[in-house]
CSV table of C-alpha atoms in Angstrom, one decimal:
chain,number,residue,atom,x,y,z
A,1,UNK,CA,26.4,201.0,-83.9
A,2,UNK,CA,24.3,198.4,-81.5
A,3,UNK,CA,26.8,195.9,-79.8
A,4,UNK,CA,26.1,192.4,-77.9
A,5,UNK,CA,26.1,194.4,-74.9
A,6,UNK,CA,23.1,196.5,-76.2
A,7,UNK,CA,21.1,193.0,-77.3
A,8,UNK,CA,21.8,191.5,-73.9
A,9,UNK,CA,20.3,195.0,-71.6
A,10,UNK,CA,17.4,195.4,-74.2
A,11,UNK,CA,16.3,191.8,-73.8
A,12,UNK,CA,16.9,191.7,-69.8
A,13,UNK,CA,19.4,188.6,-70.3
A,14,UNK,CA,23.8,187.6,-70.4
A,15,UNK,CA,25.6,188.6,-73.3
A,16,UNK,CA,26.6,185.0,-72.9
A,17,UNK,CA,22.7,184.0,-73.6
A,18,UNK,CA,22.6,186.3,-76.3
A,19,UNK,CA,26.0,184.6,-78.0
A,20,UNK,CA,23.9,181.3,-77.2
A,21,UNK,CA,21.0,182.3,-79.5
A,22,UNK,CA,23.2,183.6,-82.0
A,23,UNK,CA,25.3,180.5,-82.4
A,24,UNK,CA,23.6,177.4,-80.7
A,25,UNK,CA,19.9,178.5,-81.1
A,26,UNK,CA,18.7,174.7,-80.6
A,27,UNK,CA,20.2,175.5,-76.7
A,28,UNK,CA,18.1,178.2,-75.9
A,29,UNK,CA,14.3,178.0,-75.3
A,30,UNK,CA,12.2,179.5,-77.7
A,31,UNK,CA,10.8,182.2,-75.2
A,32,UNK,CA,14.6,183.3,-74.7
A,33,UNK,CA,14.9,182.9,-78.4
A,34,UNK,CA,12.3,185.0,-79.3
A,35,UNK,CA,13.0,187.6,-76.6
A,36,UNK,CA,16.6,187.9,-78.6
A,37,UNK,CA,15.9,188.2,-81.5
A,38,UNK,CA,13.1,190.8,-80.9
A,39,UNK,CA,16.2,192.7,-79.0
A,40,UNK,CA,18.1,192.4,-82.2
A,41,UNK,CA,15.5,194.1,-84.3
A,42,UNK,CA,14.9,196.8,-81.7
A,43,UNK,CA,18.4,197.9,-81.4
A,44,UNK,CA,19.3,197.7,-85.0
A,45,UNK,CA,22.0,194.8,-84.0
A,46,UNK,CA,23.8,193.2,-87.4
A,47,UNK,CA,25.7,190.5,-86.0
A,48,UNK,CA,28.3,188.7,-88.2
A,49,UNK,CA,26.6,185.5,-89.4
A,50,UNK,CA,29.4,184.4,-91.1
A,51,UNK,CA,31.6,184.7,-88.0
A,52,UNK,CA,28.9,183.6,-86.0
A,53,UNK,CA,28.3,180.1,-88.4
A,54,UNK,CA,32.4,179.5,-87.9
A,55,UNK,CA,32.8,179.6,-84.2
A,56,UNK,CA,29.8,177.6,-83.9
A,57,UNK,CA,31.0,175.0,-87.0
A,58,UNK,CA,27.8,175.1,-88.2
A,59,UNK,CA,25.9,176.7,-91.3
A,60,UNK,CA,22.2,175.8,-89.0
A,61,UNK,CA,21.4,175.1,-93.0
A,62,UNK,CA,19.7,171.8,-93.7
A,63,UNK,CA,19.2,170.9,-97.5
A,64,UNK,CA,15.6,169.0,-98.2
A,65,UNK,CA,15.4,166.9,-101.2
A,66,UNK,CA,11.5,166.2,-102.6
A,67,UNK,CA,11.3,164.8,-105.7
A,68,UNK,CA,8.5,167.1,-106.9
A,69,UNK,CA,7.5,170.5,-105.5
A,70,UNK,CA,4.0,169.8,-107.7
A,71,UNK,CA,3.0,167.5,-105.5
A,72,UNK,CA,0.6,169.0,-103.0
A,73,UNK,CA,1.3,166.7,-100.3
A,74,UNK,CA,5.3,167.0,-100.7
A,75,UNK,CA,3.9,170.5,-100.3
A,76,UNK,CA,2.1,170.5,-97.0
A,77,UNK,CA,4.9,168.3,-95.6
A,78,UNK,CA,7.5,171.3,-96.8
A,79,UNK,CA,5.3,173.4,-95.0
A,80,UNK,CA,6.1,171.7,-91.5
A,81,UNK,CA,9.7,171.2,-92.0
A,82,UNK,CA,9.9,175.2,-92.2
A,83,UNK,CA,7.8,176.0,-89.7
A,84,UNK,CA,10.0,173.1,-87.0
A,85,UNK,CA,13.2,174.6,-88.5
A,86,UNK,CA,12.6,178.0,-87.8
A,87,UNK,CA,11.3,177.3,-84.3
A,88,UNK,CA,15.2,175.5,-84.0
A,89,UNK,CA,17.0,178.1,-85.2
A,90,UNK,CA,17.6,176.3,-88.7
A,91,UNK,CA,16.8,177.4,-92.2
A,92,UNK,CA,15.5,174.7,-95.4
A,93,UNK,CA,17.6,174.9,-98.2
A,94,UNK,CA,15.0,173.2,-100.8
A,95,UNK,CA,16.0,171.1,-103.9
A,96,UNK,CA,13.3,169.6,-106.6
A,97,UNK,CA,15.4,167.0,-107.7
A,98,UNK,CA,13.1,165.3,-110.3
A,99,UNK,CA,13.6,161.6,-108.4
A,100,UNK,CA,17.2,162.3,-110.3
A,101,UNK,CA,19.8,160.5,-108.6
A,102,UNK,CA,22.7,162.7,-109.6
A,103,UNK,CA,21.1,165.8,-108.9
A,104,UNK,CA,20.4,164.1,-105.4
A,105,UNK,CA,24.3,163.7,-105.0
A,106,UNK,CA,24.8,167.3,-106.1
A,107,UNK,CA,23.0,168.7,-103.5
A,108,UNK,CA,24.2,165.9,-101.2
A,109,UNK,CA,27.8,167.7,-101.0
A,110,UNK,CA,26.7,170.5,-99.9
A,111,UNK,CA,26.4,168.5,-96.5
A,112,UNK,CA,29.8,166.8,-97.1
A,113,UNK,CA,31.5,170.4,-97.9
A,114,UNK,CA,29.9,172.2,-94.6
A,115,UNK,CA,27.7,174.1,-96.5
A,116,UNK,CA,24.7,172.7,-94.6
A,117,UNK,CA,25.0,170.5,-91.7
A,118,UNK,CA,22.3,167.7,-92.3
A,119,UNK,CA,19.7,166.0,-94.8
A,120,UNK,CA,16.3,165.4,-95.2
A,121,UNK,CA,15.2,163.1,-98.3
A,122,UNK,CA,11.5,162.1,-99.1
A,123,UNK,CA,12.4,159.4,-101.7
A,124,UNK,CA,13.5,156.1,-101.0
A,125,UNK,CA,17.5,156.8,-101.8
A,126,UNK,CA,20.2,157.7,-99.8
A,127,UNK,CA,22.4,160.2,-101.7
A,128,UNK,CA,25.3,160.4,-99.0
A,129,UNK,CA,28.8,158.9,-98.9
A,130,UNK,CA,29.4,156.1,-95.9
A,131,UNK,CA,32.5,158.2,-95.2
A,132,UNK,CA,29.9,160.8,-93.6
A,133,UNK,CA,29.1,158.0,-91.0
A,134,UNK,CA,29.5,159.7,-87.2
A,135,UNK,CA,31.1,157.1,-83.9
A,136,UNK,CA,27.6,155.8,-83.4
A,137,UNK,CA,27.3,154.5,-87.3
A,138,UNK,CA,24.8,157.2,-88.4
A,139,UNK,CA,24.6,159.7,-91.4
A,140,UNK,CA,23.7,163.2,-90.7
A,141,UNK,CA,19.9,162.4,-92.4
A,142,UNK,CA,16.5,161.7,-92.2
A,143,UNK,CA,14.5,159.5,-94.6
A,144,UNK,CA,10.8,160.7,-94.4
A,145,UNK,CA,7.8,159.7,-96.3
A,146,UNK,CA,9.1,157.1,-99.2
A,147,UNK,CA,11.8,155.2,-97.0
A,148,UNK,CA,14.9,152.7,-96.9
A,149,UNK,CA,14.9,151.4,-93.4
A,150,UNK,CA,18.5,150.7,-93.0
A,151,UNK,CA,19.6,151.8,-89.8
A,152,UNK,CA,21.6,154.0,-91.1
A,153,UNK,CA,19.8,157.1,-90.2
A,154,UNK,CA,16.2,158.2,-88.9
A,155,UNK,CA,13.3,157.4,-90.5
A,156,UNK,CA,9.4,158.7,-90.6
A,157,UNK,CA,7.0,156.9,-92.7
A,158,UNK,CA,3.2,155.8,-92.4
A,159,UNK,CA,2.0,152.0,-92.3
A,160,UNK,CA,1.1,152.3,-95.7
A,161,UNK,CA,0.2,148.4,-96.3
A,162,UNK,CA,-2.3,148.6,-93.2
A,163,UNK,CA,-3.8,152.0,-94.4
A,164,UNK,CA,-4.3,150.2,-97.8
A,165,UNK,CA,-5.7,147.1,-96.3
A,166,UNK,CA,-7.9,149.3,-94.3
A,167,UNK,CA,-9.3,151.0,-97.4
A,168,UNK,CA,-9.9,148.1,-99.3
A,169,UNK,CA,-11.6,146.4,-96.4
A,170,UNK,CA,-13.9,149.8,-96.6
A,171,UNK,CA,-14.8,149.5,-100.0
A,172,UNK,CA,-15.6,145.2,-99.7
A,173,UNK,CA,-17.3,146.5,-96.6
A,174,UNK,CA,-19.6,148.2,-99.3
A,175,UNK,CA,-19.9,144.9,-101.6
A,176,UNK,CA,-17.2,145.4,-104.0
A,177,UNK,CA,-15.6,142.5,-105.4
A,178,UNK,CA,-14.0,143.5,-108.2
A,179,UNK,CA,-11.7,146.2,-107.2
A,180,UNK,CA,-9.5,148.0,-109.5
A,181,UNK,CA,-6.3,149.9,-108.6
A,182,UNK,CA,-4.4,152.4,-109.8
A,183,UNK,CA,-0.7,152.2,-109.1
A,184,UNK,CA,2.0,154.8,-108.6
A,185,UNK,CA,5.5,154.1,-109.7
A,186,UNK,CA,6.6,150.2,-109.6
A,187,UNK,CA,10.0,151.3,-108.1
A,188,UNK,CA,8.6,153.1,-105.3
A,189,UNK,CA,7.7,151.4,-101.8
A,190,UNK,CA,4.9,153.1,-101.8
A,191,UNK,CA,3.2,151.2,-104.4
A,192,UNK,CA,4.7,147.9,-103.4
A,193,UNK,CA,3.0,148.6,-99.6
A,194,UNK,CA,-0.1,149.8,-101.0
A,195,UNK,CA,-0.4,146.8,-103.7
A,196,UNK,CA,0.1,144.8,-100.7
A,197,UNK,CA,-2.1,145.9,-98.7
A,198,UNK,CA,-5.0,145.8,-101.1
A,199,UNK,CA,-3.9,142.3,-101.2
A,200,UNK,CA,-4.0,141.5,-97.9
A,201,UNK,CA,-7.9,142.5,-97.9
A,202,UNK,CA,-8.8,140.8,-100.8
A,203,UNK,CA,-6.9,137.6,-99.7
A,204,UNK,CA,-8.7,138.0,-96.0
A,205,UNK,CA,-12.1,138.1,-97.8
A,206,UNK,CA,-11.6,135.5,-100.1
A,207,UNK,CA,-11.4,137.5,-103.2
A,208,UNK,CA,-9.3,136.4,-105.6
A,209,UNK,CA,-6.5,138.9,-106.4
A,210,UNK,CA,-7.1,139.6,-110.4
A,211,UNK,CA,-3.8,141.3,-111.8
A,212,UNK,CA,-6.1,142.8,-114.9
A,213,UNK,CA,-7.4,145.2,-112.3
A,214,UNK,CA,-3.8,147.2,-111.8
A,215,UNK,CA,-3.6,150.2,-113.5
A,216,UNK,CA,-0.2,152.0,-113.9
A,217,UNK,CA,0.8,154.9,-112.5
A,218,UNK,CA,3.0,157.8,-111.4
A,219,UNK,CA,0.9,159.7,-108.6
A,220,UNK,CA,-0.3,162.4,-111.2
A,221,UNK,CA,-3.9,163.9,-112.1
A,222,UNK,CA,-2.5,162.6,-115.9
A,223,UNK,CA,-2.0,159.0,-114.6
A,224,UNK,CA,-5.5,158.4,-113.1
A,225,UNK,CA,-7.5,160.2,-115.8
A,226,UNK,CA,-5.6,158.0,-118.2
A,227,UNK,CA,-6.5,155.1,-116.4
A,228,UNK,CA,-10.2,156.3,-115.7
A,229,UNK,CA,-10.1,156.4,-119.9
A,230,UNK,CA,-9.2,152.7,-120.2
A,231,UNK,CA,-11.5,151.4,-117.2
A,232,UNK,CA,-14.4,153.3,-118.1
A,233,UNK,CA,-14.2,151.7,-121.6
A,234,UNK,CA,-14.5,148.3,-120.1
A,235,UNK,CA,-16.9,145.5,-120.7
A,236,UNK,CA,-16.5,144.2,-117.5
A,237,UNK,CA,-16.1,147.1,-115.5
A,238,UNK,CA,-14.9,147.1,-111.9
A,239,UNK,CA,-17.6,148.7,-109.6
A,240,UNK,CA,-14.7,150.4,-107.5
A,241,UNK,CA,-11.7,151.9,-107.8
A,242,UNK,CA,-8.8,152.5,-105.0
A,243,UNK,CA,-5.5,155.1,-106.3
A,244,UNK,CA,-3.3,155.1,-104.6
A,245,UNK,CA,-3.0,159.0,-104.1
A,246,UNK,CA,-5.8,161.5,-104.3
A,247,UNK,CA,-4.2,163.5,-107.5
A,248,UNK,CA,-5.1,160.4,-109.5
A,249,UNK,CA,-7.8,159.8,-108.0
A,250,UNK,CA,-9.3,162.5,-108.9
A,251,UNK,CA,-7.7,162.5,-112.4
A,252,UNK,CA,-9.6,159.0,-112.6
A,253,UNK,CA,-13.3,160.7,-111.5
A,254,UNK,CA,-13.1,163.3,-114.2
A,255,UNK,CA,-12.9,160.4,-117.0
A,256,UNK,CA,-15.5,158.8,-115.3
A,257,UNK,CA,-17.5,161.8,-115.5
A,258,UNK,CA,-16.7,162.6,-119.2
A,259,UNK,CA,-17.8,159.0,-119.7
A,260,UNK,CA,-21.2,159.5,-118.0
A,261,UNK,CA,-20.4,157.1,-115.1
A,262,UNK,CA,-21.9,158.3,-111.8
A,263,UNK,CA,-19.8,158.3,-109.0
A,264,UNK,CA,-20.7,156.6,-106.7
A,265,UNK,CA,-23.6,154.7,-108.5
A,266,UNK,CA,-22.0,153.6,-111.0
A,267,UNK,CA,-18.0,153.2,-109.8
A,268,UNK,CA,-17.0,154.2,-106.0
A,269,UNK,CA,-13.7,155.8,-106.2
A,270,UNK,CA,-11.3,156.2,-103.2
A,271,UNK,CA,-8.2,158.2,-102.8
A,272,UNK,CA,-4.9,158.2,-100.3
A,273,UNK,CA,-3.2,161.3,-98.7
A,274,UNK,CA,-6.8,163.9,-97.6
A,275,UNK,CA,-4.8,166.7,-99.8
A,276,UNK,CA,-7.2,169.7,-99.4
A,277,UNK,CA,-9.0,169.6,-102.9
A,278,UNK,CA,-10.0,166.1,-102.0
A,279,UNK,CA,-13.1,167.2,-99.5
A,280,UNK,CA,-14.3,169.9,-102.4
A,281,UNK,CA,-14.7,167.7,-105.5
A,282,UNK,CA,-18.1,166.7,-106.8
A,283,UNK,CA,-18.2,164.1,-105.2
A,284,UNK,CA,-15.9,164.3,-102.2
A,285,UNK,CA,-13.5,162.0,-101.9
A,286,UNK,CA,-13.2,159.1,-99.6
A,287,UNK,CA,-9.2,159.1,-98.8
A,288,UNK,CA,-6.7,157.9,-95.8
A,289,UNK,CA,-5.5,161.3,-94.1
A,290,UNK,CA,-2.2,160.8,-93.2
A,291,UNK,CA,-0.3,163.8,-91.6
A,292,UNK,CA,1.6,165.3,-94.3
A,293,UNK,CA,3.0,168.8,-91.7
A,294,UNK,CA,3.9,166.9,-88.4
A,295,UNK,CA,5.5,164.1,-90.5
A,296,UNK,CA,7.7,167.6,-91.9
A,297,UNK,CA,8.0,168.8,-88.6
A,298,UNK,CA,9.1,165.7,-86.9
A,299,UNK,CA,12.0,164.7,-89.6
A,300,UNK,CA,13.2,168.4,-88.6
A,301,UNK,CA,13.2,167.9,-85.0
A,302,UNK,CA,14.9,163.9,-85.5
A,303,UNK,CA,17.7,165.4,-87.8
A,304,UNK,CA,18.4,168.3,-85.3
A,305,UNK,CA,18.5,165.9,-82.5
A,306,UNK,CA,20.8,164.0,-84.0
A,307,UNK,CA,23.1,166.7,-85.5
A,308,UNK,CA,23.4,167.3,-81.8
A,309,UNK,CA,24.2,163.9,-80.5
A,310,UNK,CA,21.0,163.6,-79.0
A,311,UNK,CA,20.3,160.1,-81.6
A,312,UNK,CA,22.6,157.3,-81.2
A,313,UNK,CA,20.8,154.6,-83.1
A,314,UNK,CA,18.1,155.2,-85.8
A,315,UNK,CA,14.6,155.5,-84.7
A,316,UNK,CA,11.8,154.7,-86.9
A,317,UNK,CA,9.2,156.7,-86.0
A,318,UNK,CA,5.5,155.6,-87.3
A,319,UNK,CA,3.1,158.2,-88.2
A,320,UNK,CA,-0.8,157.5,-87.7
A,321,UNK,CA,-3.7,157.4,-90.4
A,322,UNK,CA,-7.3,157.6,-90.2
A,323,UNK,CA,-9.8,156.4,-92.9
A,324,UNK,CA,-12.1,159.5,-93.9
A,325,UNK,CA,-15.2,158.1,-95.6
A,326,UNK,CA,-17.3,160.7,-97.9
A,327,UNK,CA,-19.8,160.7,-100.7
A,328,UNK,CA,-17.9,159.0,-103.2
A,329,UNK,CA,-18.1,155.3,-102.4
A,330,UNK,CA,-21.1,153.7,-102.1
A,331,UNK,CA,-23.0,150.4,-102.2
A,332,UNK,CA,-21.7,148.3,-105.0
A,333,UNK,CA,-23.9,148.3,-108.0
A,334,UNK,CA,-25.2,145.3,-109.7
């Protein structure tokens, strides 16, 4: 049976590095890293992970609550969490929790009980007890994506009011004065940043802000085609529309479609996220691309930071957008 010793000779480094990798990964470069483990593999090494995790006081588990695996942009952001936590030695212990409180908490104590060592959350709720504060007043967490600024623990978010201000500027760039929008979730910040920054260009243009333009919404292809239904049936039809994600966006164009309309002719429609699908439907959509897998990766690296007392206050780290214009918004009609 392979030993330590055996790792250490095949991989040309200590048995001390080796231990290193085994326990600490996060210590040891990833060329190092790499070079163990591949020694591992090639001596048939089966370390004892369970010993390994108690010297070392830590399960290198980190639990990441989303509050819908559906979502495709929750997706792409999973995707760069696993990719930064295997790089770190660290495995994603995922939970759909449904935007569920309780089932938030539930999986919460698996941090408090030292079955993982830290938290990610992508909704705006913090689901751990103040008792889990460390001496430089944080929690072991990171808020990503829909956030409570608190100081309390890490944060990564986009400017969400200036990338909405930025799109409605675009589409009264184009002539449109009578904007509709179609909301996600009143509870969420994401819709009260994106309302306001749809207000922000309105009020900057002189457009008065109508509130019979807001549609509600949840973020879903069901939302926006239920809304397309109802605006499409209007007398006094907007001549664009701004949701504010591309799932009901494009749940919006297909009602506007079954309704004849012409997009963009008839209604300009523009979306918020650049999920994949958005640059293939008929006609492509005119979004703000914000990056859904560095904003995974980077809460990963901030929460493994400060699991290792790297973080002793709570950054806020800003992610960028860009405005990507395609074929469907267009000049206003009359």
């Amino acid at each position: 049976m392979a030993n330590i010793r055996d790792v250490a000779d095949n991989a040309g480094v200590s048995v001390a590095t080796v231990s290193r990798t085994l326990q600490q990964p996060e210590r040891v470069s990833p060329k190092t890293r790499n070079k163990v483990m591949a020694a591992v593999q090639a001596v048939g090494y089966k370390p004892n992970l369970m010993a390994v995790k108690f010297r070392s006081g830590k399960t290198h588990n980190l639990v990441v609550l989303v509050p819908t695996v559906a979502n495709v942009f929750f997706a792409r952001v999973i995707s760069g969490m696993q990719e930064a936590a295997a790089e770190l030695g660290y495995s994603i212990l995922l939970a759909n929790t449904l935007g569920n409180s309780d089932i938030e908490s539930h999986y919460a104590k698996m941090v408090s009980t030292s079955q993982a060592d830290g938290l990610i959350q992508l909704r705006a709720n913090n689901p751990l007890d103040v008792s889990m504060i460390n001496d430089h007043g944080l929690l072991p967490m990171v808020n990503a994506c829909e956030v409570i600024d608190n100081g309390q623990y890490p944060v990564v978010s986009l400017d969400n009011r200036a990338a909405a201000r930025a799109m409605t500027e675009h589409l009264i760039g184009k002539g449109h004065s009578r904007i509709a929008m179609v909301k996600g979730p009143d509870s969420s910040p994401l819709t009260q940043e994106r309302l306001a920054g749809y207000k922000d260009a309105l009020a900057n243009a002189n457009i008065a802000f109508d509130e019979k333009l807001l549609f509600p919404g949840d973020f879903t292809l069901q939302a926006g085609y239920n809304a397309g239904v109802h605006i499409a049936a209007l007398h006094n039809r907007p001549t664009a529309v701004f949701c504010e994600n591309d799932e009901t966006a494009i749940g919006a164009m297909q009602a506007f479609k079954q309704a004849n309309l012409n997009i963009p002719k008839d209604i300009s429609v523009a979306g918020f996220d650049d999920i994949a699908f958005s640059a293939f439907v008929d006609p492509p959509l005119t979004t703000i691309a914000q990056p859904a897998e560095e904003f995974g990766r980077t809460a990963v690296t901030l929460l493994v930071d400060l699991l290792n007392g790297k973080i002793r206050k709570a950054p806020k780290v800003i992610m960028p957008f860009e405005l990507i214009v395609r074929e469907s918004t267009g000049e206003a009609s009359s």
